[in-house]
Short mmCIF file of C-alpha atoms in Angstrom, two decimals:
data_model
loop_
_atom_site.label_atom_id
_atom_site.label_comp_id
_atom_site.label_asym_id
_atom_site.label_seq_id
_atom_site.Cartn_x
_atom_site.Cartn_y
_atom_site.Cartn_z
CA MET A 1 -16.38 -42.86 -7.14
CA ASN A 2 -12.79 -41.70 -6.89
CA TYR A 3 -13.90 -38.16 -5.94
CA ILE A 4 -16.28 -39.55 -3.28
CA GLU A 5 -13.42 -41.59 -1.84
CA HIS A 6 -11.21 -38.49 -1.60
CA ILE A 7 -13.98 -36.44 0.03
CA GLY A 8 -14.55 -39.23 2.57
CA LYS A 9 -10.82 -39.49 3.36
CA TYR A 10 -10.66 -35.70 3.72
CA PHE A 11 -13.37 -35.61 6.39
CA ILE A 12 -11.89 -38.65 8.16
CA MET A 13 -8.61 -36.73 8.23
CA LEU A 14 -10.33 -33.71 9.79
CA LYS A 15 -11.75 -35.93 12.53
CA GLN A 16 -8.19 -36.90 13.50
CA VAL A 17 -6.94 -33.32 13.17
CA PHE A 18 -9.39 -31.84 15.68
CA LYS A 19 -8.40 -33.99 18.63
CA LYS A 20 -6.88 -32.59 21.81
CA PRO A 21 -3.13 -31.99 21.41
CA GLN A 22 -1.04 -34.42 23.45
CA LYS A 23 1.53 -31.83 24.59
CA TRP A 24 0.44 -28.20 24.76
CA SER A 25 4.01 -26.89 25.03
CA VAL A 26 4.97 -28.60 21.75
CA PHE A 27 1.69 -27.46 20.15
CA LYS A 28 2.30 -23.80 21.08
CA GLU A 29 5.82 -23.97 19.66
CA MET A 30 4.49 -25.44 16.40
CA LEU A 31 1.73 -22.81 16.27
CA PHE A 32 4.12 -19.86 16.49
CA ARG A 33 6.34 -21.47 13.85
CA GLU A 34 3.35 -21.85 11.50
CA ILE A 35 2.24 -18.25 12.09
CA GLU A 36 5.68 -17.18 10.90
CA ASP A 37 5.84 -19.60 7.94
CA LEU A 38 2.25 -19.24 6.71
CA GLY A 39 1.47 -15.68 7.81
CA LEU A 40 4.45 -13.39 8.26
CA LYS A 41 6.32 -14.77 5.23
CA SER A 42 3.23 -14.09 3.08
CA LEU A 43 3.12 -10.43 4.09
CA GLY A 44 5.42 -9.17 1.33
CA ILE A 45 3.52 -10.65 -1.60
CA ILE A 46 0.16 -9.49 -0.18
CA VAL A 47 1.43 -5.92 0.26
CA PHE A 48 2.94 -5.81 -3.24
CA ILE A 49 -0.02 -7.32 -5.14
CA SER A 50 -2.84 -5.57 -3.27
CA PHE A 51 -1.26 -2.12 -3.70
CA PHE A 52 -0.86 -2.47 -7.45
CA VAL A 53 -4.20 -4.24 -7.97
CA GLY A 54 -5.91 -1.30 -6.26
CA GLY A 55 -4.04 1.09 -8.53
CA VAL A 56 -5.02 -0.87 -11.66
CA VAL A 57 -8.70 -1.02 -10.61
CA ALA A 58 -8.75 2.75 -10.02
CA ILE A 59 -7.02 3.53 -13.35
CA GLN A 60 -9.28 1.21 -15.35
CA THR A 61 -12.37 2.68 -13.70
CA ALA A 62 -11.14 6.22 -14.43
CA LEU A 63 -10.49 5.38 -18.08
CA ASN A 64 -13.97 3.90 -18.47
CA VAL A 65 -15.76 6.69 -16.62
CA ASP A 66 -15.22 9.33 -19.32
CA ASN A 67 -18.84 10.43 -19.46
CA PRO A 68 -19.22 13.97 -18.03
CA PHE A 69 -22.56 12.97 -16.49
CA ILE A 70 -20.90 10.28 -14.34
CA PRO A 71 -19.34 11.88 -11.23
CA LYS A 72 -15.63 11.34 -10.66
CA TYR A 73 -16.18 10.09 -7.10
CA THR A 74 -17.48 6.89 -8.71
CA ILE A 75 -13.82 5.86 -9.14
CA GLY A 76 -13.18 5.82 -5.39
CA PHE A 77 -16.53 4.16 -4.73
CA ALA A 78 -15.92 1.39 -7.30
CA THR A 79 -12.35 0.77 -6.09
CA LYS A 80 -13.50 0.51 -2.48
CA ARG A 81 -16.30 -1.93 -3.32
CA SER A 82 -14.11 -4.03 -5.62
CA MET A 83 -11.29 -4.38 -3.10
CA ILE A 84 -13.51 -5.10 -0.08
CA LEU A 85 -16.01 -7.43 -1.71
CA GLU A 86 -13.92 -9.43 -4.14
CA PHE A 87 -10.28 -8.61 -4.81
CA ALA A 88 -9.00 -8.70 -1.21
CA PRO A 89 -10.80 -11.79 0.15
CA THR A 90 -10.99 -13.93 -3.00
CA PHE A 91 -8.09 -12.88 -5.24
CA MET A 92 -5.63 -12.75 -2.35
CA SER A 93 -6.84 -16.11 -1.05
CA ILE A 94 -6.09 -17.67 -4.44
CA ILE A 95 -2.61 -16.09 -4.31
CA LEU A 96 -2.14 -17.59 -0.84
CA ALA A 97 -3.44 -20.94 -2.10
CA GLY A 98 -0.59 -20.96 -4.61
CA LYS A 99 2.14 -19.82 -2.24
CA VAL A 100 1.09 -21.43 1.03
CA GLY A 101 -0.73 -24.45 -0.42
CA SER A 102 2.33 -25.69 -2.31
CA TYR A 103 4.48 -25.19 0.81
CA ILE A 104 2.09 -27.15 3.06
CA SER A 105 1.65 -29.98 0.57
CA SER A 106 5.34 -30.33 -0.23
CA SER A 107 6.51 -30.13 3.40
CA ILE A 108 4.04 -32.75 4.65
CA GLY A 109 4.54 -34.86 1.51
CA THR A 110 8.32 -34.85 2.03
CA MET A 111 7.80 -36.00 5.61
CA ARG A 112 5.57 -38.81 4.31
CA VAL A 113 7.98 -40.13 1.66
CA THR A 114 10.97 -39.89 4.03
CA GLU A 115 8.98 -41.87 6.63
CA GLN A 116 9.09 -39.10 9.26
CA ILE A 117 5.31 -39.35 9.67
CA ASP A 118 5.63 -43.11 10.20
CA ALA A 119 8.21 -42.39 12.90
CA LEU A 120 5.80 -39.99 14.65
CA GLU A 121 3.07 -42.61 14.65
CA VAL A 122 5.44 -45.30 15.98
CA MET A 123 6.11 -42.96 18.93
CA GLY A 124 2.36 -42.78 19.57
CA ILE A 125 1.92 -39.20 18.29
CA ASN A 126 -1.24 -38.22 16.40
CA SER A 127 0.63 -37.02 13.30
CA LEU A 128 -2.36 -35.24 11.75
CA ASN A 129 -3.06 -33.28 14.92
CA TYR A 130 0.64 -32.50 15.33
CA LEU A 131 1.22 -31.36 11.73
CA VAL A 132 -2.10 -29.93 10.50
CA LEU A 133 -3.93 -28.33 13.47
CA PRO A 134 -1.27 -25.63 14.06
CA LYS A 135 -1.46 -24.74 10.35
CA ILE A 136 -5.26 -24.39 10.51
CA ILE A 137 -5.19 -22.18 13.63
CA ALA A 138 -2.34 -20.06 12.23
CA ALA A 139 -4.26 -19.51 8.98
CA LEU A 140 -7.55 -18.72 10.75
CA PHE A 141 -5.78 -16.27 13.05
CA PHE A 142 -3.47 -14.46 10.63
CA TYR A 143 -5.22 -14.44 7.24
CA PRO A 144 -8.06 -12.06 8.25
CA LEU A 145 -5.34 -9.59 9.27
CA LEU A 146 -3.66 -10.02 5.87
CA ILE A 147 -6.95 -9.45 4.05
CA LEU A 148 -7.74 -6.31 6.08
CA LEU A 149 -4.28 -5.02 5.18
CA ALA A 150 -4.92 -5.92 1.52
CA MET A 151 -8.18 -3.91 1.55
CA PHE A 152 -6.45 -0.85 2.98
CA LEU A 153 -3.45 -1.05 0.65
CA GLY A 154 -5.65 -1.66 -2.39
CA ILE A 155 -7.69 1.46 -1.67
CA PHE A 156 -4.50 3.41 -0.94
CA GLY A 157 -2.98 2.10 -4.17
CA GLY A 158 -5.95 3.53 -6.06
CA TYR A 159 -5.46 6.88 -4.33
CA TYR A 160 -1.75 6.93 -5.22
CA ALA A 161 -2.53 5.96 -8.83
CA GLY A 162 -4.70 9.06 -9.11
CA ILE A 163 -1.86 11.26 -7.87
CA LEU A 164 0.65 9.74 -10.30
CA THR A 165 -1.55 9.66 -13.41
CA GLY A 166 -3.66 12.78 -12.83
CA LEU A 167 -6.76 10.93 -14.12
CA PHE A 168 -8.83 11.99 -11.11
CA TYR A 169 -8.61 14.31 -8.11
CA SER A 170 -7.75 13.08 -4.63
CA GLU A 171 -10.77 14.87 -3.13
CA ASP A 172 -13.18 13.06 -5.45
CA TYR A 173 -11.53 9.71 -4.71
CA ILE A 174 -11.71 10.20 -0.93
CA TYR A 175 -15.36 11.26 -1.17
CA GLY A 176 -16.10 8.11 -3.18
CA ILE A 177 -14.44 5.97 -0.49
CA GLN A 178 -16.54 7.58 2.24
CA LEU A 179 -19.78 7.43 0.25
CA ASP A 180 -22.33 4.81 1.38
CA PHE A 181 -19.91 2.83 3.53
CA ASN A 182 -21.49 -0.40 4.75
CA PRO A 183 -19.66 -2.16 7.66
CA TYR A 184 -21.42 -5.42 6.76
CA PHE A 185 -19.22 -5.70 3.66
CA ILE A 186 -16.14 -5.94 5.92
CA ARG A 187 -17.80 -8.71 7.94
CA TYR A 188 -18.79 -10.46 4.71
CA ALA A 189 -15.19 -10.35 3.48
CA LEU A 190 -13.84 -11.66 6.80
CA ILE A 191 -16.35 -14.54 6.89
CA LYS A 192 -15.22 -15.54 3.40
CA THR A 193 -11.58 -15.20 4.42
CA LEU A 194 -11.98 -17.51 7.44
CA ILE A 195 -13.59 -20.20 5.28
CA PHE A 196 -10.95 -19.80 2.57
CA ALA A 197 -8.18 -19.92 5.20
CA PHE A 198 -9.52 -23.26 6.44
CA VAL A 199 -9.55 -24.58 2.86
CA ILE A 200 -6.00 -23.31 2.20
CA ALA A 201 -4.69 -25.09 5.29
CA THR A 202 -6.54 -28.42 4.97
CA ILE A 203 -6.74 -29.39 1.27
CA PRO A 204 -2.95 -29.11 0.65
CA ALA A 205 -2.37 -30.95 3.94
CA TYR A 206 -4.60 -33.77 2.68
CA HIS A 207 -2.70 -34.05 -0.61
CA GLY A 208 0.64 -34.03 1.16
CA TYR A 209 -0.31 -36.45 3.91
CA TYR A 210 -1.64 -39.17 1.61
CA VAL A 211 1.03 -38.90 -1.08
CA LYS A 212 2.68 -42.17 -2.15
CA GLY A 213 5.98 -42.60 -3.94
CA GLY A 214 8.98 -40.32 -4.06
CA SER A 215 9.94 -36.72 -4.77
CA LEU A 216 8.23 -36.72 -8.17
CA GLU A 217 4.91 -37.66 -6.58
CA VAL A 218 5.39 -34.93 -3.95
CA GLY A 219 5.71 -32.37 -6.77
CA ARG A 220 2.56 -33.69 -8.44
CA ALA A 221 0.70 -33.62 -5.12
CA SER A 222 1.72 -29.97 -4.61
CA THR A 223 0.39 -29.06 -8.06
CA GLN A 224 -2.88 -30.90 -7.43
CA ALA A 225 -3.20 -29.25 -4.03
CA VAL A 226 -2.91 -25.75 -5.51
CA VAL A 227 -5.36 -26.53 -8.34
CA TRP A 228 -8.01 -28.11 -6.10
CA THR A 229 -7.66 -25.44 -3.41
CA SER A 230 -8.22 -22.72 -6.03
CA VAL A 231 -11.20 -24.60 -7.51
CA VAL A 232 -12.82 -25.02 -4.08
CA ILE A 233 -12.23 -21.35 -3.22
CA ILE A 234 -13.90 -20.20 -6.46
CA LEU A 235 -16.88 -22.53 -5.94
CA LEU A 236 -17.27 -21.50 -2.30
CA ASN A 237 -17.01 -17.85 -3.31
CA TYR A 238 -19.99 -18.29 -5.63
CA PHE A 239 -22.17 -19.93 -2.96
CA LEU A 240 -21.07 -17.60 -0.13
CA THR A 241 -21.81 -14.55 -2.27
CA GLN A 242 -25.31 -15.92 -2.97
CA MET A 243 -25.94 -16.66 0.72
CA LEU A 244 -24.38 -13.59 2.35
CA LEU A 245 -25.25 -10.89 -0.20
CA GLY A 246 -28.28 -12.42 -1.98
#
């Protein structure tokens, strides 16, 4: 029953979030601030992780493809498919859930325990719309760009790993990347990313908004937000894969 209560409160929260902003000038200012906080400040970790994950995938594939009857271009093909279908949209979304989710939950939770949200509501401001909607739009706008960058850097990381280790030739890797390219896989990854971005923005916001207590409870809410966001992403990934690729 406790889980049902939380799910109900979550959807009631969303109903308040998606109301018309009261002041568009303030909303636009908040939106650009969230794009910087949630998007641009996540760029570094996405670049670093995706590049090295691509390199690791390519090296592991090369080490396992030691049969002379298996062509070497399989390494590039497998790295491309792995990064586009799974590692970029899902793995990077879980990374963002940890980094961004804890930030959203703790920032809103701190506003709740210091009664700043109460002050907004006393002034007649829809606090959920004011605080959460810019985060959702910023995530939906910027995260697909981050995931596209992660795909490119992951594939490039695999290429660079081949140059450094000498396990495979660049020509074979590039041929594997070009082999049997299906544009639908990019669309599939972006659809997943948009859904995951919505989850990353809303579930931590829910945990932060309804926190009760002091700073200790804010820390616990941030931890719960990251855990539940990751769980929901993994479950959604399973169902979306069945629906979109099945």
